[in-house]
């Protein structure tokens, strides 16, 4: 079975390789956008090429399993059986030679024993024959015994000679015919084994050589993917995606505190001085909202609004435009569905046997309601978009510090000019008006660290992967610099000055009695 991946062909990859590629691919829903950064696209391309590369290694593994390992295992089993048979033949030949030697040795020992008995009989006969006191019967009996022993010795001699001749023949046959034949068979078997090993070596090399072109293409694809990374393009994407659209703050006006020294006693002068003092308060209010980027501060938290007014102008415009595009696509689908239903209704009216036209009326009414709803949504979002574009266009002409708008949070501070891609993490309050001291001014933090209002001990460990959070270990003691405001998070600080938010349910808080709060 053949599969194609990234332009290369190879056998299907095993589930292990597929699982590994899935493991390192980003897990995103169907609604998420495709990666746009060249580094991410290059990483995905390298993953695909690596998947094909792993597939080719799987091809080599399969070739090794079938042509090399499997074949060697089967051949080793056959060789083991054949070798066992040859060794068995050698053992049988050795046993037969041992049996012949035992027969020859027994006949030899028997012949030797009969010869000794014949010698004894001869000595007994000669002694009786020379003895004058011996009777003739004794001499005759000794003579018969001598003849019997001599005859038995001759028979055993002949048998021993025959057994010796037979053993010598079998021994010559064993060492010059049988054993060499067995060794020759074993040698041929080992030579066949060596030839088989050589064939398996060549098979392994051939399987590797077959996948080299495809692996080379995979490596070339990885090199091309690496070369396609464009750092300037990625940086520009980041800038385009996260630019806020806010104008930088203008210059601070000079605050003349020496006016009260030279003021006259006239009421007009006093009232003018009061007006100037009121203006200075407004300037002081503006100056209190120091602009800090979230990159160097913390992200504010707050609910997302339907019109995205919690976002900076540029981000709000992009979000509204994206929503309008999605609504237009949904409107086009509903319009196509309405046209299809009308055509089907016409067909049913012309051919009643195909269906009841009245059965389509509820679906048509629902589609028309959806179309009206989508048009209203589009109109509403287009109005918001026009408002944003109008404000963005007019803001470029206002560069004086008295016309600068500052952003605040609804619950936690939001530095001016800050932005983020997460709609749930950004909240923007109304702009500051000159001459009025708003309650949102108190939400801006100064450069000086907040005083500790207590301490806490971590009951559970917390990883703190999200931006703005603070990681902590179980049993670690931290300073409390801001209480929980109802969102489940408490702001804490380590002894080294590192600050962040920790879950309130993860800590045991102890507040100082004389603290004034954060």
Short mmCIF file of C-alpha atoms in Angstrom, two decimals:
data_model
loop_
_atom_site.label_atom_id
_atom_site.label_comp_id
_atom_site.label_asym_id
_atom_site.label_seq_id
_atom_site.Cartn_x
_atom_site.Cartn_y
_atom_site.Cartn_z
CA UNK A 1 0.00 0.00 0.00
CA UNK A 2 1.36 3.39 -1.01
CA UNK A 3 0.74 6.80 0.48
CA UNK A 4 1.83 10.26 -0.62
CA UNK A 5 3.05 12.95 1.78
CA UNK A 6 4.54 16.31 0.95
CA UNK A 7 5.26 15.19 -2.61
CA UNK A 8 7.14 12.00 -1.66
CA UNK A 9 5.99 8.40 -1.99
CA UNK A 10 6.50 5.58 0.45
CA UNK A 11 4.76 2.80 2.33
CA UNK A 12 2.17 3.65 4.97
CA UNK A 13 3.75 4.79 8.21
CA UNK A 14 3.12 2.85 11.36
CA UNK A 15 0.74 4.24 14.00
CA UNK A 16 3.77 5.05 16.16
CA UNK A 17 5.12 7.56 13.64
CA UNK A 18 1.68 9.06 13.09
CA UNK A 19 1.18 9.46 16.83
CA UNK A 20 4.55 11.14 17.20
CA UNK A 21 3.78 13.65 14.46
CA UNK A 22 0.35 14.33 15.97
CA UNK A 23 1.96 14.79 19.37
CA UNK A 24 4.21 17.59 18.18
CA UNK A 25 1.67 19.25 15.90
CA UNK A 26 -0.18 22.16 17.53
CA UNK A 27 -3.61 21.30 18.84
CA UNK A 28 -6.05 23.89 17.56
CA UNK A 29 -9.72 23.85 16.75
CA UNK A 30 -11.14 24.28 13.27
CA UNK A 31 -11.94 27.92 14.02
CA UNK A 32 -8.32 28.79 14.71
CA UNK A 33 -6.43 30.50 11.95
CA UNK A 34 -3.71 28.74 10.06
CA UNK A 35 -0.19 29.69 11.12
CA UNK A 36 1.05 32.79 9.35
CA UNK A 37 4.55 33.19 10.75
CA UNK A 38 7.23 31.82 8.47
CA UNK A 39 8.95 30.11 11.40
CA UNK A 40 5.73 28.22 12.27
CA UNK A 41 5.06 27.31 8.64
CA UNK A 42 8.64 26.07 8.32
CA UNK A 43 8.21 23.99 11.48
CA UNK A 44 5.05 22.38 10.10
CA UNK A 45 6.80 21.66 6.80
CA UNK A 46 9.72 20.09 8.65
CA UNK A 47 7.26 17.99 10.65
CA UNK A 48 5.69 16.74 7.41
CA UNK A 49 9.09 15.98 5.92
CA UNK A 50 10.11 14.25 9.15
CA UNK A 51 6.95 12.18 8.96
CA UNK A 52 7.90 11.06 5.44
CA UNK A 53 11.46 10.46 6.62
CA UNK A 54 10.16 8.26 9.45
CA UNK A 55 7.98 6.46 6.91
CA UNK A 56 11.05 5.58 4.86
CA UNK A 57 12.78 4.29 7.97
CA UNK A 58 9.69 2.15 8.46
CA UNK A 59 10.14 0.85 4.92
CA UNK A 60 13.70 -0.13 5.78
CA UNK A 61 12.48 -1.79 8.97
CA UNK A 62 9.90 -3.80 7.03
CA UNK A 63 12.52 -4.86 4.48
CA UNK A 64 14.83 -5.88 7.31
CA UNK A 65 12.04 -7.82 8.99
CA UNK A 66 11.08 -9.76 5.84
CA UNK A 67 14.23 -10.03 3.76
CA UNK A 68 16.92 -10.07 6.44
CA UNK A 69 15.73 -10.93 9.92
CA UNK A 70 12.89 -13.25 8.93
CA UNK A 71 14.94 -15.01 6.28
CA UNK A 72 17.87 -15.44 8.66
CA UNK A 73 15.62 -16.88 11.36
CA UNK A 74 14.10 -19.42 8.95
CA UNK A 75 17.47 -20.35 7.49
CA UNK A 76 19.02 -20.68 10.96
CA UNK A 77 16.27 -23.10 11.90
CA UNK A 78 16.93 -25.20 8.78
CA UNK A 79 20.67 -25.15 9.41
CA UNK A 80 20.15 -26.22 12.99
CA UNK A 81 18.10 -29.21 11.85
CA UNK A 82 20.63 -30.18 9.17
CA UNK A 83 23.58 -29.81 11.55
CA UNK A 84 21.82 -31.96 14.11
CA UNK A 85 21.34 -34.66 11.48
CA UNK A 86 25.02 -34.62 10.46
CA UNK A 87 26.18 -34.77 14.06
CA UNK A 88 23.83 -37.65 14.66
CA UNK A 89 25.38 -39.50 11.71
CA UNK A 90 28.85 -38.86 13.14
CA UNK A 91 27.81 -40.20 16.53
CA UNK A 92 26.37 -43.34 14.92
CA UNK A 93 29.58 -43.96 12.97
CA UNK A 94 31.64 -43.52 16.14
CA UNK A 95 29.37 -45.89 18.07
CA UNK A 96 29.67 -48.54 15.31
CA UNK A 97 33.49 -48.25 15.36
CA UNK A 98 33.51 -48.56 19.14
CA UNK A 99 31.35 -51.69 18.89
CA UNK A 100 33.80 -53.24 16.38
CA UNK A 101 36.71 -52.42 18.64
CA UNK A 102 34.97 -54.03 21.62
CA UNK A 103 34.32 -57.23 19.61
CA UNK A 104 37.94 -57.33 18.49
CA UNK A 105 39.15 -56.68 22.03
CA UNK A 106 36.92 -59.42 23.46
CA UNK A 107 38.15 -61.96 20.90
CA UNK A 108 41.74 -60.93 21.64
CA UNK A 109 41.30 -61.38 25.37
CA UNK A 110 39.59 -64.73 24.83
CA UNK A 111 42.40 -65.91 22.54
CA UNK A 112 44.96 -64.81 25.12
CA UNK A 113 43.15 -66.68 27.87
CA UNK A 114 42.89 -69.89 25.83
CA UNK A 115 46.59 -69.70 24.98
CA UNK A 116 47.49 -69.51 28.64
CA UNK A 117 45.21 -72.46 29.39
CA UNK A 118 46.81 -74.46 26.54
CA UNK A 119 50.27 -73.70 27.96
CA UNK A 120 49.19 -74.90 31.38
CA UNK A 121 47.74 -78.10 29.86
CA UNK A 122 50.99 -78.71 27.96
CA UNK A 123 53.08 -78.21 31.09
CA UNK A 124 50.81 -80.58 33.01
CA UNK A 125 51.07 -83.23 30.26
CA UNK A 126 54.87 -82.97 30.11
CA UNK A 127 55.20 -83.24 33.87
CA UNK A 128 52.98 -86.36 33.99
CA UNK A 129 54.73 -87.85 30.96
CA UNK A 130 58.14 -87.54 32.63
CA UNK A 131 56.86 -88.72 35.98
CA UNK A 132 57.49 -92.47 36.37
CA UNK A 133 54.98 -92.77 39.11
CA UNK A 134 52.16 -91.37 36.95
CA UNK A 135 49.69 -93.84 35.61
CA UNK A 136 48.98 -94.25 31.95
CA UNK A 137 45.40 -93.07 32.46
CA UNK A 138 46.58 -89.81 34.00
CA UNK A 139 48.98 -89.26 31.15
CA UNK A 140 46.26 -90.02 28.61
CA UNK A 141 43.84 -87.65 30.33
CA UNK A 142 46.42 -84.85 30.38
CA UNK A 143 47.09 -85.45 26.70
CA UNK A 144 43.39 -85.12 25.84
CA UNK A 145 43.17 -81.96 27.88
CA UNK A 146 46.15 -80.57 26.00
CA UNK A 147 44.61 -81.37 22.65
CA UNK A 148 41.30 -79.75 23.69
CA UNK A 149 42.97 -76.56 24.89
CA UNK A 150 45.14 -76.42 21.79
CA UNK A 151 42.08 -76.77 19.56
CA UNK A 152 40.18 -74.02 21.45
CA UNK A 153 43.21 -71.74 21.25
CA UNK A 154 43.34 -72.25 17.47
CA UNK A 155 39.65 -71.43 17.13
CA UNK A 156 39.98 -68.27 19.24
CA UNK A 157 43.03 -67.34 17.20
CA UNK A 158 41.06 -67.56 14.00
CA UNK A 159 38.17 -65.58 15.52
CA UNK A 160 40.55 -62.93 16.82
CA UNK A 161 42.19 -62.64 13.41
CA UNK A 162 38.79 -62.20 11.76
CA UNK A 163 37.66 -59.59 14.29
CA UNK A 164 40.97 -57.77 13.94
CA UNK A 165 40.67 -57.71 10.17
CA UNK A 166 37.06 -56.48 10.40
CA UNK A 167 37.95 -53.74 12.92
CA UNK A 168 40.83 -52.52 10.80
CA UNK A 169 38.55 -52.35 7.79
CA UNK A 170 35.84 -50.49 9.67
CA UNK A 171 38.39 -48.13 11.21
CA UNK A 172 39.84 -47.34 7.79
CA UNK A 173 36.35 -46.77 6.42
CA UNK A 174 35.44 -44.59 9.44
CA UNK A 175 38.43 -42.29 9.19
CA UNK A 176 38.81 -42.21 5.41
CA UNK A 177 35.20 -42.34 4.19
CA UNK A 178 32.47 -41.76 6.78
CA UNK A 179 33.98 -38.97 8.88
CA UNK A 180 35.35 -37.01 5.87
CA UNK A 181 31.92 -37.21 4.26
CA UNK A 182 30.28 -35.85 7.40
CA UNK A 183 32.85 -33.06 7.65
CA UNK A 184 32.34 -32.25 4.00
CA UNK A 185 28.59 -31.95 4.54
CA UNK A 186 29.16 -29.71 7.54
CA UNK A 187 31.57 -27.58 5.52
CA UNK A 188 29.09 -27.23 2.66
CA UNK A 189 26.39 -26.30 5.16
CA UNK A 190 28.59 -23.58 6.67
CA UNK A 191 29.48 -22.27 3.22
CA UNK A 192 25.79 -22.02 2.37
CA UNK A 193 25.30 -20.16 5.66
CA UNK A 194 28.04 -17.69 4.71
CA UNK A 195 26.51 -17.17 1.27
CA UNK A 196 23.14 -16.55 2.88
CA UNK A 197 24.66 -13.95 5.19
CA UNK A 198 26.19 -12.22 2.20
CA UNK A 199 22.80 -12.14 0.47
CA UNK A 200 21.18 -10.65 3.59
CA UNK A 201 23.91 -8.02 3.79
CA UNK A 202 23.24 -7.06 0.20
CA UNK A 203 19.50 -7.02 0.89
CA UNK A 204 19.99 -4.62 3.78
CA UNK A 205 22.17 -2.36 1.65
CA UNK A 206 19.62 -2.48 -1.21
CA UNK A 207 16.76 -1.55 1.13
CA UNK A 208 18.78 1.42 2.40
CA UNK A 209 19.76 2.43 -1.13
CA UNK A 210 16.15 2.40 -2.33
CA UNK A 211 15.04 4.99 0.24
CA UNK A 212 18.05 7.28 -0.18
CA UNK A 213 16.44 9.35 -3.00
CA UNK A 214 13.26 9.90 -1.00
CA UNK A 215 15.19 10.66 2.19
CA UNK A 216 17.31 13.11 0.22
CA UNK A 217 14.14 14.84 -0.97
CA UNK A 218 12.90 15.00 2.63
CA UNK A 219 16.17 16.56 3.77
CA UNK A 220 16.07 19.01 0.87
CA UNK A 221 12.54 19.92 1.89
CA UNK A 222 13.73 20.55 5.45
CA UNK A 223 16.53 22.78 4.16
CA UNK A 224 14.09 24.72 1.98
CA UNK A 225 11.75 25.09 4.96
CA UNK A 226 14.61 26.43 7.06
CA UNK A 227 15.57 28.88 4.30
CA UNK A 228 11.97 30.09 4.03
CA UNK A 229 12.07 31.61 7.54
CA UNK A 230 11.92 35.39 7.20
CA UNK A 231 12.49 37.15 10.50
CA UNK A 232 11.57 40.59 9.17
CA UNK A 233 8.28 39.35 7.78
CA UNK A 234 7.43 37.69 11.09
CA UNK A 235 8.31 40.84 12.99
CA UNK A 236 6.14 42.90 10.68
CA UNK A 237 3.26 40.46 11.22
CA UNK A 238 3.61 40.93 14.95
CA UNK A 239 3.61 44.69 14.55
CA UNK A 240 0.57 44.59 12.23
CA UNK A 241 -1.30 42.20 14.51
CA UNK A 242 -0.74 44.01 17.79
CA UNK A 243 -0.39 47.69 16.95
CA UNK A 244 -2.83 49.63 19.09
CA UNK A 245 -3.43 52.74 17.02
CA UNK A 246 -2.90 55.05 20.01
CA UNK A 247 -1.00 58.26 19.54
CA UNK A 248 2.05 58.79 21.78
CA UNK A 249 1.42 61.22 24.64
CA UNK A 250 2.25 64.88 24.06
CA UNK A 251 4.56 67.12 26.00
CA UNK A 252 3.67 68.05 29.59
CA UNK A 253 2.97 71.76 30.06
CA UNK A 254 5.07 73.87 32.37
CA UNK A 255 3.39 74.25 35.76
CA UNK A 256 4.23 77.63 37.21
CA UNK A 257 4.06 77.31 40.99
CA UNK A 258 5.45 80.84 41.43
CA UNK A 259 2.22 82.54 40.38
CA UNK A 260 0.95 82.83 43.94
CA UNK A 261 4.08 84.78 44.89
CA UNK A 262 3.45 87.60 42.43
CA UNK A 263 -0.33 87.55 42.39
CA UNK A 264 -2.14 90.81 43.28
CA UNK A 265 -4.91 91.31 45.73
CA UNK A 266 -7.47 91.81 42.96
CA UNK A 267 -10.41 89.42 42.81
CA UNK A 268 -9.99 88.98 39.09
CA UNK A 269 -6.46 87.86 39.58
CA UNK A 270 -7.48 85.51 42.39
CA UNK A 271 -10.23 83.97 40.30
CA UNK A 272 -7.87 83.63 37.36
CA UNK A 273 -5.40 81.94 39.65
CA UNK A 274 -8.08 79.52 40.79
CA UNK A 275 -8.90 78.69 37.21
CA UNK A 276 -5.24 78.08 36.50
CA UNK A 277 -5.07 75.91 39.61
CA UNK A 278 -7.99 73.89 38.32
CA UNK A 279 -6.20 73.45 35.03
CA UNK A 280 -3.08 72.31 36.83
CA UNK A 281 -5.11 69.71 38.66
CA UNK A 282 -6.32 68.45 35.34
CA UNK A 283 -2.75 68.36 34.05
CA UNK A 284 -1.69 66.52 37.16
CA UNK A 285 -4.47 64.01 36.52
CA UNK A 286 -3.23 63.49 33.00
CA UNK A 287 0.32 63.10 34.21
CA UNK A 288 -0.70 60.49 36.74
CA UNK A 289 -1.62 58.03 33.97
CA UNK A 290 1.85 57.05 32.93
CA UNK A 291 1.88 54.98 29.76
CA UNK A 292 3.26 51.51 30.26
CA UNK A 293 3.26 48.72 27.74
CA UNK A 294 2.04 45.33 28.89
CA UNK A 295 5.33 43.91 27.74
CA UNK A 296 6.94 45.61 30.73
CA UNK A 297 3.96 45.57 33.08
CA UNK A 298 1.03 43.29 33.74
CA UNK A 299 -2.02 42.50 31.65
CA UNK A 300 -5.31 43.85 32.97
CA UNK A 301 -8.30 41.63 33.44
CA UNK A 302 -11.89 42.37 32.69
CA UNK A 303 -14.92 41.22 30.71
CA UNK A 304 -14.96 41.41 26.91
CA UNK A 305 -17.50 43.78 25.36
CA UNK A 306 -19.65 43.12 22.32
CA UNK A 307 -18.40 46.17 20.39
CA UNK A 308 -14.77 45.42 21.31
CA UNK A 309 -14.51 48.83 22.94
CA UNK A 310 -12.17 47.27 25.49
CA UNK A 311 -9.56 46.89 22.74
CA UNK A 312 -7.23 49.54 21.34
CA UNK A 313 -8.52 51.25 18.17
CA UNK A 314 -6.45 49.30 15.68
CA UNK A 315 -7.21 45.96 17.32
CA UNK A 316 -10.87 46.90 17.63
CA UNK A 317 -11.00 47.74 13.93
CA UNK A 318 -9.46 44.38 13.00
CA UNK A 319 -11.82 42.46 15.26
CA UNK A 320 -14.86 44.31 13.88
CA UNK A 321 -13.72 43.77 10.30
CA UNK A 322 -13.17 40.09 11.01
CA UNK A 323 -16.63 39.76 12.55
CA UNK A 324 -18.21 41.60 9.58
CA UNK A 325 -16.49 39.21 7.17
CA UNK A 326 -17.75 36.20 9.13
CA UNK A 327 -21.28 37.63 9.22
CA UNK A 328 -21.16 38.26 5.46
CA UNK A 329 -20.13 34.67 4.87
CA UNK A 330 -22.98 33.44 7.06
CA UNK A 331 -25.36 35.79 5.24
CA UNK A 332 -24.22 34.40 1.90
CA UNK A 333 -24.85 30.85 3.14
CA UNK A 334 -28.32 31.77 4.37
CA UNK A 335 -29.08 33.51 1.05
CA UNK A 336 -27.95 30.45 -0.91
CA UNK A 337 -30.10 28.28 1.33
CA UNK A 338 -33.09 30.60 0.76
CA UNK A 339 -32.61 30.39 -3.02
CA UNK A 340 -32.36 26.62 -2.82
CA UNK A 341 -35.54 26.41 -0.74
CA UNK A 342 -37.39 28.69 -3.18
CA UNK A 343 -36.30 26.53 -6.11
CA UNK A 344 -37.39 23.40 -4.26
CA UNK A 345 -40.71 25.07 -3.45
CA UNK A 346 -41.25 25.89 -7.13
CA UNK A 347 -40.48 22.30 -8.07
CA UNK A 348 -42.97 21.01 -5.46
CA UNK A 349 -45.63 23.43 -6.72
CA UNK A 350 -45.16 22.27 -10.30
CA UNK A 351 -44.90 18.61 -9.32
CA UNK A 352 -47.01 18.00 -6.19
CA UNK A 353 -46.19 14.28 -6.25
CA UNK A 354 -42.58 15.12 -5.33
CA UNK A 355 -43.47 16.88 -2.08
CA UNK A 356 -45.63 19.33 -0.19
CA UNK A 357 -44.64 23.01 -0.76
CA UNK A 358 -46.10 23.94 2.62
CA UNK A 359 -43.57 21.75 4.41
CA UNK A 360 -40.81 24.16 3.34
CA UNK A 361 -42.52 27.24 4.75
CA UNK A 362 -41.15 26.89 8.36
CA UNK A 363 -37.61 26.45 7.05
CA UNK A 364 -38.06 29.46 4.74
CA UNK A 365 -39.34 31.59 7.61
CA UNK A 366 -36.41 30.55 9.79
CA UNK A 367 -33.98 31.36 6.98
CA UNK A 368 -35.54 34.79 6.44
CA UNK A 369 -35.30 35.50 10.18
CA UNK A 370 -31.64 34.53 10.12
CA UNK A 371 -31.03 36.79 7.12
CA UNK A 372 -32.71 39.74 8.85
CA UNK A 373 -30.77 39.08 12.04
CA UNK A 374 -27.46 38.86 10.19
CA UNK A 375 -28.18 42.06 8.28
CA UNK A 376 -28.90 43.87 11.53
CA UNK A 377 -25.70 42.52 13.05
CA UNK A 378 -23.71 43.58 9.99
CA UNK A 379 -25.25 47.04 10.08
CA UNK A 380 -24.48 47.39 13.79
CA UNK A 381 -20.88 46.27 13.40
CA UNK A 382 -20.39 48.49 10.37
CA UNK A 383 -21.56 51.45 12.45
CA UNK A 384 -19.02 50.57 15.14
CA UNK A 385 -16.36 50.17 12.46
CA UNK A 386 -17.19 53.59 10.99
CA UNK A 387 -16.95 55.07 14.47
CA UNK A 388 -13.53 53.52 15.03
CA UNK A 389 -12.23 54.58 11.63
CA UNK A 390 -13.51 58.11 12.18
CA UNK A 391 -11.82 58.34 15.56
CA UNK A 392 -8.62 56.84 14.25
CA UNK A 393 -8.52 59.31 11.38
CA UNK A 394 -9.18 62.32 13.59
CA UNK A 395 -6.70 61.34 16.26
CA UNK A 396 -3.74 62.00 14.00
CA UNK A 397 -4.38 65.77 14.04
CA UNK A 398 -4.42 66.03 17.82
CA UNK A 399 -0.91 65.93 19.14
CA UNK A 400 -1.13 68.30 22.14
CA UNK A 401 -1.00 66.78 25.58
CA UNK A 402 -4.28 68.37 26.64
CA UNK A 403 -6.11 66.31 23.94
CA UNK A 404 -4.62 62.93 24.77
CA UNK A 405 -6.92 60.10 25.84
CA UNK A 406 -5.78 57.64 28.51
CA UNK A 407 -7.03 54.13 29.02
CA UNK A 408 -7.98 52.58 32.33
CA UNK A 409 -9.37 49.23 33.41
CA UNK A 410 -12.62 48.19 34.95
CA UNK A 411 -11.24 46.60 38.11
CA UNK A 412 -7.47 46.47 37.44
CA UNK A 413 -5.03 48.93 35.89
CA UNK A 414 -4.51 49.04 32.11
CA UNK A 415 -1.41 50.95 30.95
CA UNK A 416 -1.80 53.36 28.08
CA UNK A 417 -0.89 52.08 24.66
CA UNK A 418 -1.11 48.46 25.73
CA UNK A 419 -2.64 45.72 23.65
CA UNK A 420 -3.11 42.02 23.48
CA UNK A 421 -4.61 39.49 21.13
CA UNK A 422 -6.86 37.94 23.80
CA UNK A 423 -10.18 39.76 23.93
CA UNK A 424 -10.87 38.50 27.45
CA UNK A 425 -7.68 40.03 28.77
CA UNK A 426 -8.23 43.63 27.63
CA UNK A 427 -10.58 46.25 29.06
CA UNK A 428 -10.59 49.85 28.03
CA UNK A 429 -12.39 52.55 30.00
CA UNK A 430 -13.61 55.91 28.73
CA UNK A 431 -10.96 58.52 27.84
CA UNK A 432 -9.90 61.09 30.43
CA UNK A 433 -11.62 64.48 30.17
CA UNK A 434 -9.68 67.58 31.06
CA UNK A 435 -10.74 69.40 34.19
CA UNK A 436 -12.19 66.29 35.92
CA UNK A 437 -10.47 63.93 38.37
CA UNK A 438 -11.86 60.45 37.63
CA UNK A 439 -11.84 57.47 39.91
CA UNK A 440 -9.92 55.58 37.25
CA UNK A 441 -6.84 57.66 37.94
CA UNK A 442 -6.28 55.68 41.13
CA UNK A 443 -5.97 52.47 39.10
CA UNK A 444 -2.69 53.47 37.51
CA UNK A 445 0.31 52.20 39.38
CA UNK A 446 3.44 54.24 40.00
CA UNK A 447 6.98 53.10 39.39
CA UNK A 448 7.51 52.53 43.14
CA UNK A 449 6.60 49.01 44.31
CA UNK A 450 3.39 48.62 46.26
CA UNK A 451 3.78 48.13 50.01
CA UNK A 452 3.16 44.69 51.46
CA UNK A 453 -0.18 44.43 53.26
CA UNK A 454 0.39 40.94 54.58
CA UNK A 455 1.89 37.60 53.71
CA UNK A 456 0.67 34.21 52.48
CA UNK A 457 1.81 30.62 52.41
CA UNK A 458 1.30 28.41 49.37
CA UNK A 459 -0.97 25.47 50.17
CA UNK A 460 -0.58 23.94 46.69
CA UNK A 461 2.08 24.39 43.98
CA UNK A 462 1.23 26.66 41.03
CA UNK A 463 3.02 26.55 37.65
CA UNK A 464 2.29 30.14 36.56
CA UNK A 465 2.64 29.55 32.81
CA UNK A 466 0.32 32.42 31.83
CA UNK A 467 1.69 35.91 31.50
CA UNK A 468 1.21 38.04 34.60
CA UNK A 469 1.02 35.04 36.95
CA UNK A 470 3.63 34.06 39.52
CA UNK A 471 4.82 30.48 39.94
CA UNK A 472 5.13 29.18 43.48
CA UNK A 473 6.03 25.99 45.30
CA UNK A 474 4.10 24.32 48.08
CA UNK A 475 5.00 25.91 51.41
CA UNK A 476 6.58 29.01 49.85
CA UNK A 477 5.95 32.31 51.72
CA UNK A 478 5.12 35.42 49.65
CA UNK A 479 4.22 39.04 50.40
CA UNK A 480 0.67 40.19 49.68
CA UNK A 481 0.60 43.56 47.87
CA UNK A 482 -2.99 43.50 46.60
CA UNK A 483 -6.03 41.65 47.89
CA UNK A 484 -8.44 39.54 45.88
CA UNK A 485 -11.01 41.83 44.26
CA UNK A 486 -13.51 39.09 43.61
CA UNK A 487 -11.93 37.52 40.52
CA UNK A 488 -10.14 34.73 42.41
CA UNK A 489 -6.61 36.16 42.05
CA UNK A 490 -4.31 37.78 44.62
CA UNK A 491 -1.28 39.84 43.75
CA UNK A 492 1.89 38.69 45.51
CA UNK A 493 5.60 39.41 45.51
CA UNK A 494 8.70 37.39 46.30
CA UNK A 495 11.61 38.64 48.34
CA UNK A 496 13.61 39.16 45.13
CA UNK A 497 10.98 41.63 43.89
CA UNK A 498 9.26 39.36 41.34
CA UNK A 499 5.51 40.08 41.26
CA UNK A 500 2.49 38.38 39.79
CA UNK A 501 -0.96 36.97 40.45
CA UNK A 502 -1.59 33.66 42.22
CA UNK A 503 -4.89 31.81 42.76
CA UNK A 504 -6.47 32.88 46.04
CA UNK A 505 -7.67 29.31 46.70
CA UNK A 506 -4.06 28.09 46.53
CA UNK A 507 -2.75 30.23 49.39
CA UNK A 508 -3.34 30.89 53.09
CA UNK A 509 -3.51 34.69 53.45
CA UNK A 510 -2.59 36.61 56.61
CA UNK A 511 -3.18 40.38 56.40
CA UNK A 512 -1.50 42.91 58.68
CA UNK A 513 -3.85 44.67 61.11
CA UNK A 514 -2.34 48.14 60.60
CA UNK A 515 -2.09 47.96 56.79
CA UNK A 516 -3.78 50.67 54.76
CA UNK A 517 -4.54 48.40 51.82
CA UNK A 518 -3.12 48.41 48.33
#
